[in-house]
Short mmCIF file of C-alpha atoms in Angstrom, two decimals:
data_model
loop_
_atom_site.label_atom_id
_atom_site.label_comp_id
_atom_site.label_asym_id
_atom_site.label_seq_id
_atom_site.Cartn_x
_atom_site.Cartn_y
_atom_site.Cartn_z
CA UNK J 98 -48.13 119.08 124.09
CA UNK J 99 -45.42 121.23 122.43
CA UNK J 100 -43.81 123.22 124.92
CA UNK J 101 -43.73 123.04 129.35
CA UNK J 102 -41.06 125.29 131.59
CA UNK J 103 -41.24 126.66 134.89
CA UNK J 104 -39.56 129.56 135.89
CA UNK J 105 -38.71 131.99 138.85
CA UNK J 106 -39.05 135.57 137.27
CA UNK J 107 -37.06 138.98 138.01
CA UNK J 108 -38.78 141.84 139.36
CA UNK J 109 -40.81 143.57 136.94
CA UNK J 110 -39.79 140.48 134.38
CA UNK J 111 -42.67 140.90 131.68
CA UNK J 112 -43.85 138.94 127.83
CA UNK J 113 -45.95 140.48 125.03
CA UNK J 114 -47.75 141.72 124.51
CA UNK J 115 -48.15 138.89 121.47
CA UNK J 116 -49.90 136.16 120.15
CA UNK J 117 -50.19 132.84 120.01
CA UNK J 118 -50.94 129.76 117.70
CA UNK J 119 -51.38 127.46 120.24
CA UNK J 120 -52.98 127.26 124.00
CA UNK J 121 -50.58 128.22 127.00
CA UNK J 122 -51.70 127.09 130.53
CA UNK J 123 -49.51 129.24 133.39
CA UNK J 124 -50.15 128.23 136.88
CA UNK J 125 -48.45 130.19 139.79
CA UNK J 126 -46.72 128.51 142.42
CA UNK J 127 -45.50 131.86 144.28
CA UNK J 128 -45.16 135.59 144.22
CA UNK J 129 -47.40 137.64 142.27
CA UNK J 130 -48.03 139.07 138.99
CA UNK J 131 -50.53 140.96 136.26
CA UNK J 132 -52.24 139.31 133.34
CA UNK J 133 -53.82 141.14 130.74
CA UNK J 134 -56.21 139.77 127.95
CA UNK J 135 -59.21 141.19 126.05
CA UNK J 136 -59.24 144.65 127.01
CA UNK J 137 -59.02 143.17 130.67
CA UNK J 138 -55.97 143.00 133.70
CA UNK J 139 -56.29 140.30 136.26
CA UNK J 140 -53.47 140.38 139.25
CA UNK J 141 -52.77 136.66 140.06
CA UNK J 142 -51.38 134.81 143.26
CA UNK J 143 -50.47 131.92 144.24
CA UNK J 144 -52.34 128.74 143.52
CA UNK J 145 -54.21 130.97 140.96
CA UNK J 146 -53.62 130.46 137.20
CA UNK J 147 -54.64 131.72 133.53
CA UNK J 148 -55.13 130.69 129.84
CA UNK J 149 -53.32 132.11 126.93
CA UNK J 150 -55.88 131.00 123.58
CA UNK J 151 -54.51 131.15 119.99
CA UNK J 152 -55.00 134.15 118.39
CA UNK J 153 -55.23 136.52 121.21
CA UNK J 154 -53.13 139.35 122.38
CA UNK J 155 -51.62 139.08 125.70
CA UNK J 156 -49.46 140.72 128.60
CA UNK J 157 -48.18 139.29 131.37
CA UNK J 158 -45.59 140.41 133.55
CA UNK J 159 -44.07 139.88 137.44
CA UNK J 160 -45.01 141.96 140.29
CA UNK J 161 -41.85 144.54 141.36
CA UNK J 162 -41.84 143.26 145.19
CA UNK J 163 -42.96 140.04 144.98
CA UNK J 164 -42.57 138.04 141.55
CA UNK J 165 -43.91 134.79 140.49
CA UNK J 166 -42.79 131.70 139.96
CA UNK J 167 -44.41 130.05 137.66
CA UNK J 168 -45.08 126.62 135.48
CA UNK J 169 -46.48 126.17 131.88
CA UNK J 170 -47.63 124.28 129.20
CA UNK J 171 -48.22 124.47 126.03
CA UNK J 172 -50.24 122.24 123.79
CA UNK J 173 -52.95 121.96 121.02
CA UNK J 174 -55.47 119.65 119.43
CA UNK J 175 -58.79 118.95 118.06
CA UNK J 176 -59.89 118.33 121.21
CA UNK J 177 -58.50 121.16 122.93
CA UNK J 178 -61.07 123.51 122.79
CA UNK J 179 -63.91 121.19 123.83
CA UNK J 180 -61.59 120.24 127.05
CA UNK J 181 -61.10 123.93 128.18
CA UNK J 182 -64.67 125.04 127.70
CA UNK J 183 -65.48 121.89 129.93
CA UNK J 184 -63.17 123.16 132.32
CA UNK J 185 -65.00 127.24 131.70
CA UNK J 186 -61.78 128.20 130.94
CA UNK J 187 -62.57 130.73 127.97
CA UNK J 188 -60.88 134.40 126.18
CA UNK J 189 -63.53 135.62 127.82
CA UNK J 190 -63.03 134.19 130.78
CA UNK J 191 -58.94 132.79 131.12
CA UNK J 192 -58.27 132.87 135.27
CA UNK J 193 -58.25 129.78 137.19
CA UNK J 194 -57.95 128.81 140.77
CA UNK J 195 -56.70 125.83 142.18
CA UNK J 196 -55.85 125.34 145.60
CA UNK J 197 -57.53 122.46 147.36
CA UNK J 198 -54.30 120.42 146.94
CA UNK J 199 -50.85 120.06 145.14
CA UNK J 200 -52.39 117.69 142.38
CA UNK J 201 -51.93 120.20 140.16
CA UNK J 202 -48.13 121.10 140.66
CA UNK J 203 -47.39 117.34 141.40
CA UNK J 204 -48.41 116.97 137.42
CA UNK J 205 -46.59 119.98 136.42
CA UNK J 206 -43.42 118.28 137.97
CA UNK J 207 -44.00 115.14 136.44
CA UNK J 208 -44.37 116.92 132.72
CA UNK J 209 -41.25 118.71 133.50
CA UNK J 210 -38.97 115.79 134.80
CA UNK J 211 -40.29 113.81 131.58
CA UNK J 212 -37.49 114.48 129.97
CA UNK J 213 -35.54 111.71 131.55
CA UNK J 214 -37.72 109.44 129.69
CA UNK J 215 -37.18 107.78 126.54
CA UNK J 216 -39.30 105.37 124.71
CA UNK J 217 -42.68 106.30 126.84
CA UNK J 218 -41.91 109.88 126.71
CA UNK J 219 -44.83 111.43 124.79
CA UNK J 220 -47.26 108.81 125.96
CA UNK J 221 -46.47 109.73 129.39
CA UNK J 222 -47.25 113.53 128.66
CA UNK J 223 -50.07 112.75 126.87
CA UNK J 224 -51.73 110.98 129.47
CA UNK J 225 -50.48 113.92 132.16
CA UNK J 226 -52.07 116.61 130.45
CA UNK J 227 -55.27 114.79 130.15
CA UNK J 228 -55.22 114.42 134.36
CA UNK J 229 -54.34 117.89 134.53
CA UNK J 230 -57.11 119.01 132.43
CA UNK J 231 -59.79 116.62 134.37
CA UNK J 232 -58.62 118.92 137.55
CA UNK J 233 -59.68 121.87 135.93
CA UNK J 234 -62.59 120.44 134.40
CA UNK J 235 -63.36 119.16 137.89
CA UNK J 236 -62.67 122.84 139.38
CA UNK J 237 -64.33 124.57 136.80
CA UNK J 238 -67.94 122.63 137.36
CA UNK J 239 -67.41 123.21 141.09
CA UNK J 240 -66.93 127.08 140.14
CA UNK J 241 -69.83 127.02 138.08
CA UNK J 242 -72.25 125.52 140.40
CA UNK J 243 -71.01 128.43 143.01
CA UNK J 244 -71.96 131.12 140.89
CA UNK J 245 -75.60 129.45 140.27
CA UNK J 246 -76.12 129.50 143.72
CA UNK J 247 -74.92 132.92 144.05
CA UNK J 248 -77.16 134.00 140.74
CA UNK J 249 -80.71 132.28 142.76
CA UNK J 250 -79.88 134.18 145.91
CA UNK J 251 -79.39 137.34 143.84
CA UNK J 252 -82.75 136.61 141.88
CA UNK J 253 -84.55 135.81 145.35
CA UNK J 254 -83.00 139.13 146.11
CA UNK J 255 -84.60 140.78 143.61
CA UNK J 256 -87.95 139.06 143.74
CA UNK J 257 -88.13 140.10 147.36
CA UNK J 258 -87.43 143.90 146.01
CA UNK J 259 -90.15 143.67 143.48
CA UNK J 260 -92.92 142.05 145.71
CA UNK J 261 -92.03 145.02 148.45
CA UNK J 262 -92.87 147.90 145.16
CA UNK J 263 -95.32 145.92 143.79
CA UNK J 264 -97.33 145.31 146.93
CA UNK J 265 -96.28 147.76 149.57
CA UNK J 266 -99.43 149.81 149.82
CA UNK J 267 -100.87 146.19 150.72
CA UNK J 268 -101.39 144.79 154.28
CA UNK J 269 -98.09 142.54 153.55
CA UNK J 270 -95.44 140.53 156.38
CA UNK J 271 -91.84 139.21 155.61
CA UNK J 272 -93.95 135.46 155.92
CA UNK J 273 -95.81 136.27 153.28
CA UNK J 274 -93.29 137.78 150.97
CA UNK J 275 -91.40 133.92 151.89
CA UNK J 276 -94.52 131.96 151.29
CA UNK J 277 -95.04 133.81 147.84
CA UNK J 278 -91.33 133.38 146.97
CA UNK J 279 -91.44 130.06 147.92
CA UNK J 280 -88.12 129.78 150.57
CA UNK J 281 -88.32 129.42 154.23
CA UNK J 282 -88.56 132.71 155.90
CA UNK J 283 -85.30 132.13 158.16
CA UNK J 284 -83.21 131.28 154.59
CA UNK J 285 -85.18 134.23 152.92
CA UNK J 286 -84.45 136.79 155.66
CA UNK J 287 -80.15 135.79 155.89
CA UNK J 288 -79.81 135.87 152.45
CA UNK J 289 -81.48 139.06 152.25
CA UNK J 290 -79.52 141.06 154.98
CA UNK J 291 -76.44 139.37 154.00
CA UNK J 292 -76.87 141.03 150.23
CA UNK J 293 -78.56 144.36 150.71
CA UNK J 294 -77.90 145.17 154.57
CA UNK J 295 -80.85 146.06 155.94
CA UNK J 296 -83.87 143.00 156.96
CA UNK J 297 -86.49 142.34 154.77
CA UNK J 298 -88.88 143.64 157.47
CA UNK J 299 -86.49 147.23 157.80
CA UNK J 300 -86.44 147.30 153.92
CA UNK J 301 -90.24 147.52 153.60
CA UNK J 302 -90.60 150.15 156.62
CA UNK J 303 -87.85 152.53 154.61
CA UNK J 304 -89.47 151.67 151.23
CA UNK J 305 -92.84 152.95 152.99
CA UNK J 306 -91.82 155.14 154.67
CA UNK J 307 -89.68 156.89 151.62
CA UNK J 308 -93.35 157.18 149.63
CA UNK J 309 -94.77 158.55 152.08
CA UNK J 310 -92.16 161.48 151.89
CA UNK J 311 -92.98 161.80 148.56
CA UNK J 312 -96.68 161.48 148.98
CA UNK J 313 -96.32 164.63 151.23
CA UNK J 314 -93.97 166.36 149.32
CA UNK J 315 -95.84 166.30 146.26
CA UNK J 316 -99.53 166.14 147.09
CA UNK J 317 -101.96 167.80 149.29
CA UNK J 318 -103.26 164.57 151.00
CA UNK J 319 -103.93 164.54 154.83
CA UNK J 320 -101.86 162.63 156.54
CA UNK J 321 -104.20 160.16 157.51
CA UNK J 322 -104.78 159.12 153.53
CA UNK J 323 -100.96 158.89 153.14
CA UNK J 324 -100.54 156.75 156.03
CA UNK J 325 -103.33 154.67 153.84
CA UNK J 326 -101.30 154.85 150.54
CA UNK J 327 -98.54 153.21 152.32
CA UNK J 328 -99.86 150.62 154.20
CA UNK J 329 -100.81 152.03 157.11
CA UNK J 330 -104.37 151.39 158.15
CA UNK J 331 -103.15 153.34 161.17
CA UNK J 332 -102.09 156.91 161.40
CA UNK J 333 -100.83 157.05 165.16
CA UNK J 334 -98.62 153.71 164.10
CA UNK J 335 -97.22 155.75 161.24
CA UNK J 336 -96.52 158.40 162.68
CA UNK J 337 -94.68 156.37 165.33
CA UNK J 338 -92.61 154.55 162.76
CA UNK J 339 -92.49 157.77 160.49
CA UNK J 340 -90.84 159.61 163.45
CA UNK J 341 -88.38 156.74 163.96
CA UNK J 342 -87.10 156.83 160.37
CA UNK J 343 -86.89 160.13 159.57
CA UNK J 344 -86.44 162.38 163.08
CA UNK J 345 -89.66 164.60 162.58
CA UNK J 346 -93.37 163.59 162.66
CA UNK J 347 -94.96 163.48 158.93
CA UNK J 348 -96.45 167.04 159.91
CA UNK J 349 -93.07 168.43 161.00
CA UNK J 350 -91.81 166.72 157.58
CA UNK J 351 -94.56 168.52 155.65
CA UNK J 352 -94.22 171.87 157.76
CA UNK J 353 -90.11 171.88 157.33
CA UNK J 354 -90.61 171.71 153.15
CA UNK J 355 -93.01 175.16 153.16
CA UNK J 356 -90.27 176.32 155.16
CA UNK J 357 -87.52 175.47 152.82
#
């Protein structure tokens, strides 16, 4: 460790943009404030945090009404790197959060009030930025297993999506679509609506029913070979549920585009 501070910043108080030979950790313990790395600007809050890495060019700077106070530290290392990417914390990706407790400002403190030590002094740091790090390492994993589960739901998303254009002319039902995926229905089916809106079982009707208007819009089939086309072994039924979607029967659809 080569450097720590904390500090209650001015309105509008800003650094950089510059660069750095060694790795800055700031973690907010009030206001607000911008940080800008990579081409990127990330506003920050409390209990939030970010990384400066060496070599990069960075901007940060205090928000007008509300400005942060902040903490830091600076340090370096061959081992360094290897800690941070353990913890995710990347260029490409230099925002914390950490606000499940004050752990992490309880450390901070103790790094900053090191200074009344003497012979123990840089042991004591050393050891204190290693617990700090194993917070964010800690934090970090828990993030990372978040956005997994977020990336499967989005994939069973998607697989849901496909089956529907893949299969929709098919005599298909949202069990189905779950026993092919491979989820329970009830899982499949919140997951769904909570993503796209709509249920799984309203999705498939407006997917139908939306080739149907393009079946009649762009081909002289009867009606009764549409309703086919998009899963409809019954016309009446289609109709019905054709009517419901769109306002007009499929012949009042048809009839309204000659008229256009």
């Amino acid at each position: 460790m080569n450097q720590y501070g904390a500090r209650q910043c001015l309105p509008g108080h800003f650094h950089g943009p510059d660069v750095r030979d060694y790795y800055l950790l700031y973690y907010v313990l009030d206001g607000e404030g911008v940080f800008e790395s990579g081409g990127h600007s990330y506003r920050l809050r409390r209990g939030q945090g970010f990384l400066i890495c060496p070599g990069e060019i960075t901007y940060y700077k205090a928000d007008s009404a509300k400005p942060w106070h902040y903490c830091w530290l600076g340090f370096h290392g061959a081992q360094a790197e290897s800690f941070l990417n353990q913890a995710k914390l990347t260029p490409a990706s230099p925002i914390f959060t950490y606000d499940r407790d004050d752990l992490l400002y309880r450390y901070m403190e103790q790094i900053i009030h090191s200074k009344d030590l003497s012979r123990s002094r840089d042991l004591r740091l050393t050891g204190l930025l290693y617990m700090l790090l194993s917070l964010l390492v800690e934090t970090g994993s828990a993030r990372l297993a978040a956005d997994k589960k977020e990336n499967r739901k989005e994939q069973y998303v998607k697989q849901v999506i496909d089956f529907i254009e893949l299969n929709y002319a098919s005599k298909i039902s949202v069990s189905r679509i779950a026993y092919v995926i491979g989820l329970d229905r009830s899982y499949l089916c919140s997951i769904f609506k909570a993503s796209i809106r709509f249920s799984i079982q309203d999705y498939l009707i407006l997917y139908r029913i939306n080739k149907a208007c393009e079946l009649i819009e762009h081909s002289e089939l009867s009606i009764g070979d549409i309703s086919r086309s998009v899963g409809y072994n019954d016309p009446l039924l289609f109709s019905k549920i054709f009517k419901k979607t769109k306002g007009l029967s499929p012949r009042q659809f048809r009839g309204s585009l000659v008229k256009n």
